[in-house]
Short mmCIF file of N, CA, C and O in Angstrom, two decimals:
data_model
loop_
_atom_site.label_atom_id
_atom_site.label_comp_id
_atom_site.label_asym_id
_atom_site.label_seq_id
_atom_site.Cartn_x
_atom_site.Cartn_y
_atom_site.Cartn_z
N ILE A 1 89.25 95.45 106.48
CA ILE A 1 90.52 96.17 106.33
C ILE A 1 90.63 97.22 107.34
O ILE A 1 89.69 97.92 107.57
N ASP A 2 91.71 97.34 107.93
CA ASP A 2 92.10 98.47 108.85
C ASP A 2 91.88 99.78 108.28
O ASP A 2 92.19 99.94 107.04
N ILE A 3 91.50 100.84 108.99
CA ILE A 3 91.28 102.20 108.32
C ILE A 3 92.52 102.67 107.79
O ILE A 3 92.59 103.26 106.73
N ALA A 4 93.70 102.49 108.50
CA ALA A 4 94.98 103.01 108.03
C ALA A 4 95.34 102.33 106.58
O ALA A 4 95.84 102.99 105.72
N ASN A 5 94.97 100.98 106.52
CA ASN A 5 95.32 100.31 105.26
C ASN A 5 94.57 100.93 104.17
O ASN A 5 94.94 101.07 103.05
N SER A 6 93.19 101.16 104.39
CA SER A 6 92.35 101.72 103.25
C SER A 6 92.83 103.09 102.91
O SER A 6 92.77 103.42 101.70
N MET A 7 93.32 103.85 103.90
CA MET A 7 93.87 105.13 103.51
C MET A 7 95.20 105.11 102.71
O MET A 7 95.29 105.83 101.77
N ILE A 8 96.05 104.11 103.06
CA ILE A 8 97.28 103.88 102.29
C ILE A 8 96.91 103.48 100.85
O ILE A 8 97.60 103.97 99.91
N ILE A 9 95.97 102.55 100.71
CA ILE A 9 95.58 102.22 99.41
C ILE A 9 95.01 103.25 98.55
O ILE A 9 95.44 103.42 97.46
N ALA A 10 94.23 104.18 99.12
CA ALA A 10 93.73 105.22 98.40
C ALA A 10 94.79 106.30 98.01
O ALA A 10 94.73 106.92 96.97
N LEU A 11 95.87 106.32 98.86
CA LEU A 11 96.90 107.32 98.51
C LEU A 11 98.04 106.71 97.62
O LEU A 11 99.00 107.45 97.30
N ARG A 12 97.83 105.49 97.20
CA ARG A 12 98.88 104.89 96.27
C ARG A 12 98.90 105.41 94.87
O ARG A 12 99.74 105.28 94.22
N ASN A 13 97.74 106.11 94.53
CA ASN A 13 97.68 106.76 93.14
C ASN A 13 98.32 108.05 93.12
O ASN A 13 98.08 108.87 93.93
N PRO A 14 99.15 108.35 92.15
CA PRO A 14 99.86 109.52 92.05
C PRO A 14 98.92 110.82 91.90
O PRO A 14 99.27 112.00 92.42
N LEU A 15 97.74 110.65 91.07
CA LEU A 15 96.86 111.79 91.01
C LEU A 15 96.18 112.14 92.38
O LEU A 15 96.12 113.30 92.77
N ARG A 16 95.97 111.10 93.17
CA ARG A 16 95.37 111.33 94.51
C ARG A 16 96.38 111.97 95.40
O ARG A 16 96.01 112.78 96.26
N GLN A 17 97.68 111.54 95.20
CA GLN A 17 98.64 112.20 95.98
C GLN A 17 98.83 113.69 95.69
O GLN A 17 99.01 114.48 96.53
N LYS A 18 98.71 113.93 94.45
CA LYS A 18 98.73 115.34 93.92
C LYS A 18 97.61 116.21 94.48
O LYS A 18 97.73 117.34 94.90
N ILE A 19 96.42 115.59 94.58
CA ILE A 19 95.22 116.27 95.15
C ILE A 19 95.47 116.44 96.52
O ILE A 19 95.16 117.56 97.06
N LEU A 20 96.00 115.49 97.25
CA LEU A 20 96.25 115.74 98.74
C LEU A 20 97.20 116.78 98.92
O LEU A 20 97.02 117.70 99.81
N LYS A 21 98.23 116.76 98.26
CA LYS A 21 99.33 117.86 98.33
C LYS A 21 98.67 119.17 98.15
O LYS A 21 98.89 120.18 98.86
N LEU A 22 97.79 119.40 97.04
CA LEU A 22 97.14 120.63 96.83
C LEU A 22 96.27 121.07 98.05
O LEU A 22 96.30 122.16 98.42
N LEU A 23 95.47 120.10 98.47
CA LEU A 23 94.60 120.45 99.57
C LEU A 23 95.29 120.72 100.87
O LEU A 23 94.76 121.50 101.73
N LEU A 24 96.48 120.15 101.13
CA LEU A 24 97.28 120.38 102.36
C LEU A 24 97.58 121.86 102.42
O LEU A 24 97.60 122.46 103.41
N GLY A 25 97.87 122.44 101.36
CA GLY A 25 98.29 123.92 101.29
C GLY A 25 97.10 124.89 100.96
O GLY A 25 97.33 126.05 101.07
N ASN A 26 95.93 124.32 100.72
CA ASN A 26 94.82 125.13 100.29
C ASN A 26 93.51 124.56 100.78
O ASN A 26 92.78 123.95 100.11
N PRO A 27 93.21 124.71 102.21
CA PRO A 27 91.99 124.06 102.71
C PRO A 27 90.75 124.76 102.17
O PRO A 27 90.83 125.95 101.60
N LYS A 28 89.68 124.12 102.05
CA LYS A 28 88.47 124.57 101.46
C LYS A 28 88.58 124.97 100.00
O LYS A 28 88.13 126.05 99.57
N THR A 29 89.12 124.12 99.25
CA THR A 29 89.35 124.24 97.88
C THR A 29 88.18 123.84 97.01
O THR A 29 87.78 122.70 97.13
N PRO A 30 87.58 124.77 96.29
CA PRO A 30 86.44 124.31 95.32
C PRO A 30 86.88 123.27 94.34
O PRO A 30 87.96 123.36 93.89
N VAL A 31 85.97 122.42 94.01
CA VAL A 31 86.37 121.39 93.04
C VAL A 31 86.78 121.88 91.68
O VAL A 31 87.78 121.33 91.12
N ASN A 32 86.29 123.06 91.28
CA ASN A 32 86.74 123.48 89.87
C ASN A 32 88.16 123.99 90.00
O ASN A 32 88.96 123.87 89.05
N ILE A 33 88.71 124.47 91.17
CA ILE A 33 90.08 124.85 91.33
C ILE A 33 90.91 123.54 91.38
O ILE A 33 92.08 123.55 90.77
N ILE A 34 90.44 122.50 91.98
CA ILE A 34 91.14 121.19 92.03
C ILE A 34 91.34 120.80 90.60
O ILE A 34 92.51 120.39 90.16
N ILE A 35 90.39 120.74 89.86
CA ILE A 35 90.38 120.33 88.27
C ILE A 35 91.39 121.22 87.54
O ILE A 35 92.28 120.76 86.85
N THR A 36 91.30 122.53 87.74
CA THR A 36 92.35 123.41 87.03
C THR A 36 93.76 123.20 87.53
O THR A 36 94.60 123.04 86.64
N LYS A 37 94.05 123.03 88.75
CA LYS A 37 95.27 122.97 89.29
C LYS A 37 95.94 121.51 88.95
O LYS A 37 97.14 121.36 88.88
N THR A 38 95.21 120.47 88.74
CA THR A 38 95.67 119.17 88.43
C THR A 38 95.64 118.97 86.96
O THR A 38 96.13 117.87 86.65
N ASN A 39 95.05 119.87 86.18
CA ASN A 39 94.94 119.64 84.76
C ASN A 39 94.16 118.34 84.41
O ASN A 39 94.51 117.59 83.40
N GLY A 40 93.23 118.08 85.25
CA GLY A 40 92.46 116.78 84.98
C GLY A 40 91.11 117.12 84.43
O GLY A 40 90.59 118.17 84.36
N GLU A 41 90.48 116.01 84.01
CA GLU A 41 89.14 116.01 83.50
C GLU A 41 88.11 115.99 84.65
O GLU A 41 88.40 115.31 85.68
N GLN A 42 87.04 116.69 84.62
CA GLN A 42 86.05 116.78 85.71
C GLN A 42 85.63 115.36 86.19
O GLN A 42 85.58 115.14 87.39
N SER A 43 85.32 114.50 85.30
CA SER A 43 84.85 113.15 85.75
C SER A 43 85.92 112.39 86.47
O SER A 43 85.73 111.72 87.44
N VAL A 44 87.18 112.49 85.97
CA VAL A 44 88.35 111.77 86.57
C VAL A 44 88.56 112.28 87.96
O VAL A 44 88.83 111.55 88.97
N ILE A 45 88.71 113.62 88.17
CA ILE A 45 88.94 114.17 89.31
C ILE A 45 87.89 113.88 90.41
O ILE A 45 88.14 113.52 91.47
N SER A 46 86.62 113.96 89.90
CA SER A 46 85.52 113.62 90.83
C SER A 46 85.62 112.20 91.30
O SER A 46 85.26 111.90 92.51
N GLN A 47 85.96 111.23 90.33
CA GLN A 47 86.16 109.87 90.76
C GLN A 47 87.25 109.74 91.87
O GLN A 47 87.06 109.02 92.82
N HIS A 48 88.39 110.47 91.61
CA HIS A 48 89.47 110.29 92.57
C HIS A 48 89.05 111.00 94.02
O HIS A 48 89.43 110.48 95.05
N LEU A 49 88.39 112.14 93.94
CA LEU A 49 87.97 112.76 95.13
C LEU A 49 86.94 111.93 95.85
O LEU A 49 87.05 111.84 97.13
N GLY A 50 86.14 111.09 95.21
CA GLY A 50 85.25 110.19 95.82
C GLY A 50 86.00 109.20 96.65
O GLY A 50 85.62 108.72 97.75
N ILE A 51 87.06 108.61 96.00
CA ILE A 51 87.87 107.63 96.63
C ILE A 51 88.54 108.14 98.00
O ILE A 51 88.48 107.52 98.92
N LEU A 52 88.98 109.35 97.85
CA LEU A 52 89.68 110.03 98.95
C LEU A 52 88.57 110.27 100.11
O LEU A 52 88.91 110.15 101.23
N ARG A 53 87.46 110.73 99.54
CA ARG A 53 86.40 110.97 100.69
C ARG A 53 85.92 109.72 101.33
O ARG A 53 85.74 109.73 102.52
N GLU A 54 85.73 108.60 100.56
CA GLU A 54 85.40 107.32 101.14
C GLU A 54 86.52 106.84 102.14
O GLU A 54 86.06 106.16 103.06
N ALA A 55 87.68 107.15 101.82
CA ALA A 55 88.75 106.59 102.79
C ALA A 55 88.88 107.53 103.83
O ALA A 55 89.60 107.15 104.86
N GLY A 56 88.12 108.63 103.98
CA GLY A 56 88.20 109.60 105.16
C GLY A 56 89.28 110.55 105.03
O GLY A 56 89.50 111.22 106.03
N ILE A 57 89.87 110.63 103.89
CA ILE A 57 91.15 111.46 103.90
C ILE A 57 90.72 112.94 103.56
O ILE A 57 91.42 113.87 104.09
N VAL A 58 89.64 113.17 102.85
CA VAL A 58 89.16 114.47 102.63
C VAL A 58 87.69 114.59 103.17
O VAL A 58 87.02 113.66 103.28
N THR A 59 87.29 115.93 103.42
CA THR A 59 85.99 116.23 103.79
C THR A 59 85.38 117.26 102.87
O THR A 59 86.18 117.89 102.10
N THR A 60 84.15 117.33 102.80
CA THR A 60 83.49 118.23 101.94
C THR A 60 82.50 119.19 102.59
O THR A 60 81.91 118.82 103.73
N ILE A 61 82.28 120.46 102.07
CA ILE A 61 81.37 121.41 102.48
C ILE A 61 80.69 121.96 101.33
O ILE A 61 81.41 122.37 100.31
N ARG A 62 79.44 122.00 101.30
CA ARG A 62 78.74 122.58 100.09
C ARG A 62 78.54 123.92 100.29
O ARG A 62 77.99 124.36 101.44
N LYS A 63 78.94 124.82 99.35
CA LYS A 63 78.88 126.28 99.35
C LYS A 63 77.95 126.65 98.15
O LYS A 63 78.56 126.68 97.08
N GLY A 64 76.68 126.72 98.35
CA GLY A 64 75.84 127.02 97.25
C GLY A 64 75.86 125.88 96.22
O GLY A 64 75.48 124.68 96.54
N ARG A 65 76.22 126.09 95.01
CA ARG A 65 76.30 125.09 93.97
C ARG A 65 77.73 124.41 93.94
O ARG A 65 77.95 123.54 93.17
N SER A 66 78.59 125.00 94.65
CA SER A 66 80.01 124.36 94.59
C SER A 66 80.22 123.56 95.91
O SER A 66 79.68 123.66 96.91
N ILE A 67 81.26 122.57 95.70
CA ILE A 67 81.73 121.76 96.85
C ILE A 67 83.15 122.08 97.16
O ILE A 67 83.98 122.09 96.18
N GLU A 68 83.44 122.46 98.35
CA GLU A 68 84.75 122.62 98.74
C GLU A 68 85.40 121.50 99.57
O GLU A 68 84.67 120.80 100.30
N TYR A 69 86.63 121.18 99.17
CA TYR A 69 87.35 119.96 99.74
C TYR A 69 88.36 120.47 100.64
O TYR A 69 89.15 121.46 100.39
N SER A 70 88.57 119.76 101.76
CA SER A 70 89.72 119.95 102.77
C SER A 70 90.19 118.55 103.23
O SER A 70 89.62 117.54 103.15
N VAL A 71 91.48 118.65 103.66
CA VAL A 71 92.04 117.41 104.19
C VAL A 71 91.44 117.12 105.56
O VAL A 71 91.19 118.14 106.42
N ASN A 72 91.06 115.97 105.83
CA ASN A 72 90.59 115.60 107.22
C ASN A 72 91.90 115.36 108.19
O ASN A 72 92.46 114.30 108.04
N GLN A 73 92.20 116.46 108.67
CA GLN A 73 93.54 116.38 109.47
C GLN A 73 93.60 115.36 110.58
O GLN A 73 94.56 114.67 110.79
N ARG A 74 92.51 115.19 111.13
CA ARG A 74 92.30 114.05 112.31
C ARG A 74 92.73 112.76 111.80
O ARG A 74 93.43 111.98 112.37
N LYS A 75 92.13 112.45 110.63
CA LYS A 75 92.36 111.04 109.94
C LYS A 75 93.76 110.95 109.56
O LYS A 75 94.44 109.90 109.54
N LEU A 76 94.33 112.08 108.93
CA LEU A 76 95.71 112.02 108.39
C LEU A 76 96.66 111.90 109.64
O LEU A 76 97.60 111.10 109.47
N ASN A 77 96.40 112.53 110.72
CA ASN A 77 97.26 112.41 111.85
C ASN A 77 97.16 110.85 112.48
O ASN A 77 98.07 110.30 112.75
N TYR A 78 95.91 110.27 112.38
CA TYR A 78 95.87 108.94 112.77
C TYR A 78 96.63 108.01 111.91
O TYR A 78 97.41 107.12 112.27
N LEU A 79 96.59 108.27 110.48
CA LEU A 79 97.42 107.43 109.59
C LEU A 79 98.91 107.54 109.88
O LEU A 79 99.65 106.60 109.97
N ILE A 80 99.40 108.87 110.17
CA ILE A 80 100.83 109.10 110.47
C ILE A 80 101.14 108.30 111.73
O ILE A 80 102.17 107.59 111.82
N GLY A 81 100.32 108.34 112.76
CA GLY A 81 100.51 107.63 113.96
C GLY A 81 100.65 106.08 113.78
O GLY A 81 101.52 105.44 114.37
N ARG A 82 99.72 105.57 112.91
CA ARG A 82 99.76 104.18 112.68
C ARG A 82 101.00 103.68 111.81
O ARG A 82 101.54 102.74 112.21
N VAL A 83 101.48 104.46 110.88
CA VAL A 83 102.70 104.19 110.15
C VAL A 83 103.84 104.24 111.08
O VAL A 83 104.71 103.32 111.01
N LYS A 84 103.93 105.26 112.05
CA LYS A 84 104.98 105.21 113.02
C LYS A 84 104.95 104.01 113.91
O LYS A 84 106.08 103.48 114.17
N GLU A 85 103.84 103.52 114.35
CA GLU A 85 103.76 102.26 115.08
C GLU A 85 104.25 101.12 114.36
O GLU A 85 104.90 100.23 114.93
N MET A 86 103.97 101.07 112.98
CA MET A 86 104.37 99.79 112.25
C MET A 86 105.87 99.88 111.97
O MET A 86 106.44 98.88 111.77
N THR A 87 106.45 101.05 111.94
CA THR A 87 107.91 101.23 111.64
C THR A 87 108.85 101.22 112.72
O THR A 87 109.99 101.15 112.64
N CYS A 88 108.33 101.34 114.01
CA CYS A 88 109.13 101.49 115.11
C CYS A 88 109.22 100.10 115.83
O CYS A 88 108.51 99.22 115.78
#
């Protein structure tokens, strides 16, 4: 599967879209803040973050015992470019 296709599949879920929107406005967001802002359960949010990370949409940085998530802007720009190519 093309990288762009796997990213689109990962973003088809409304909760993952909500997480992406949160991270776009708040880079380096700790996982506990993501859980709070999305009103989700820890296990559910962790599963969705794993899918986003596997698709290359988010990156992680460990800060002590916490993990901070950010949007992988390079990959997101790649996806936007591929979508433009497909629609033009």
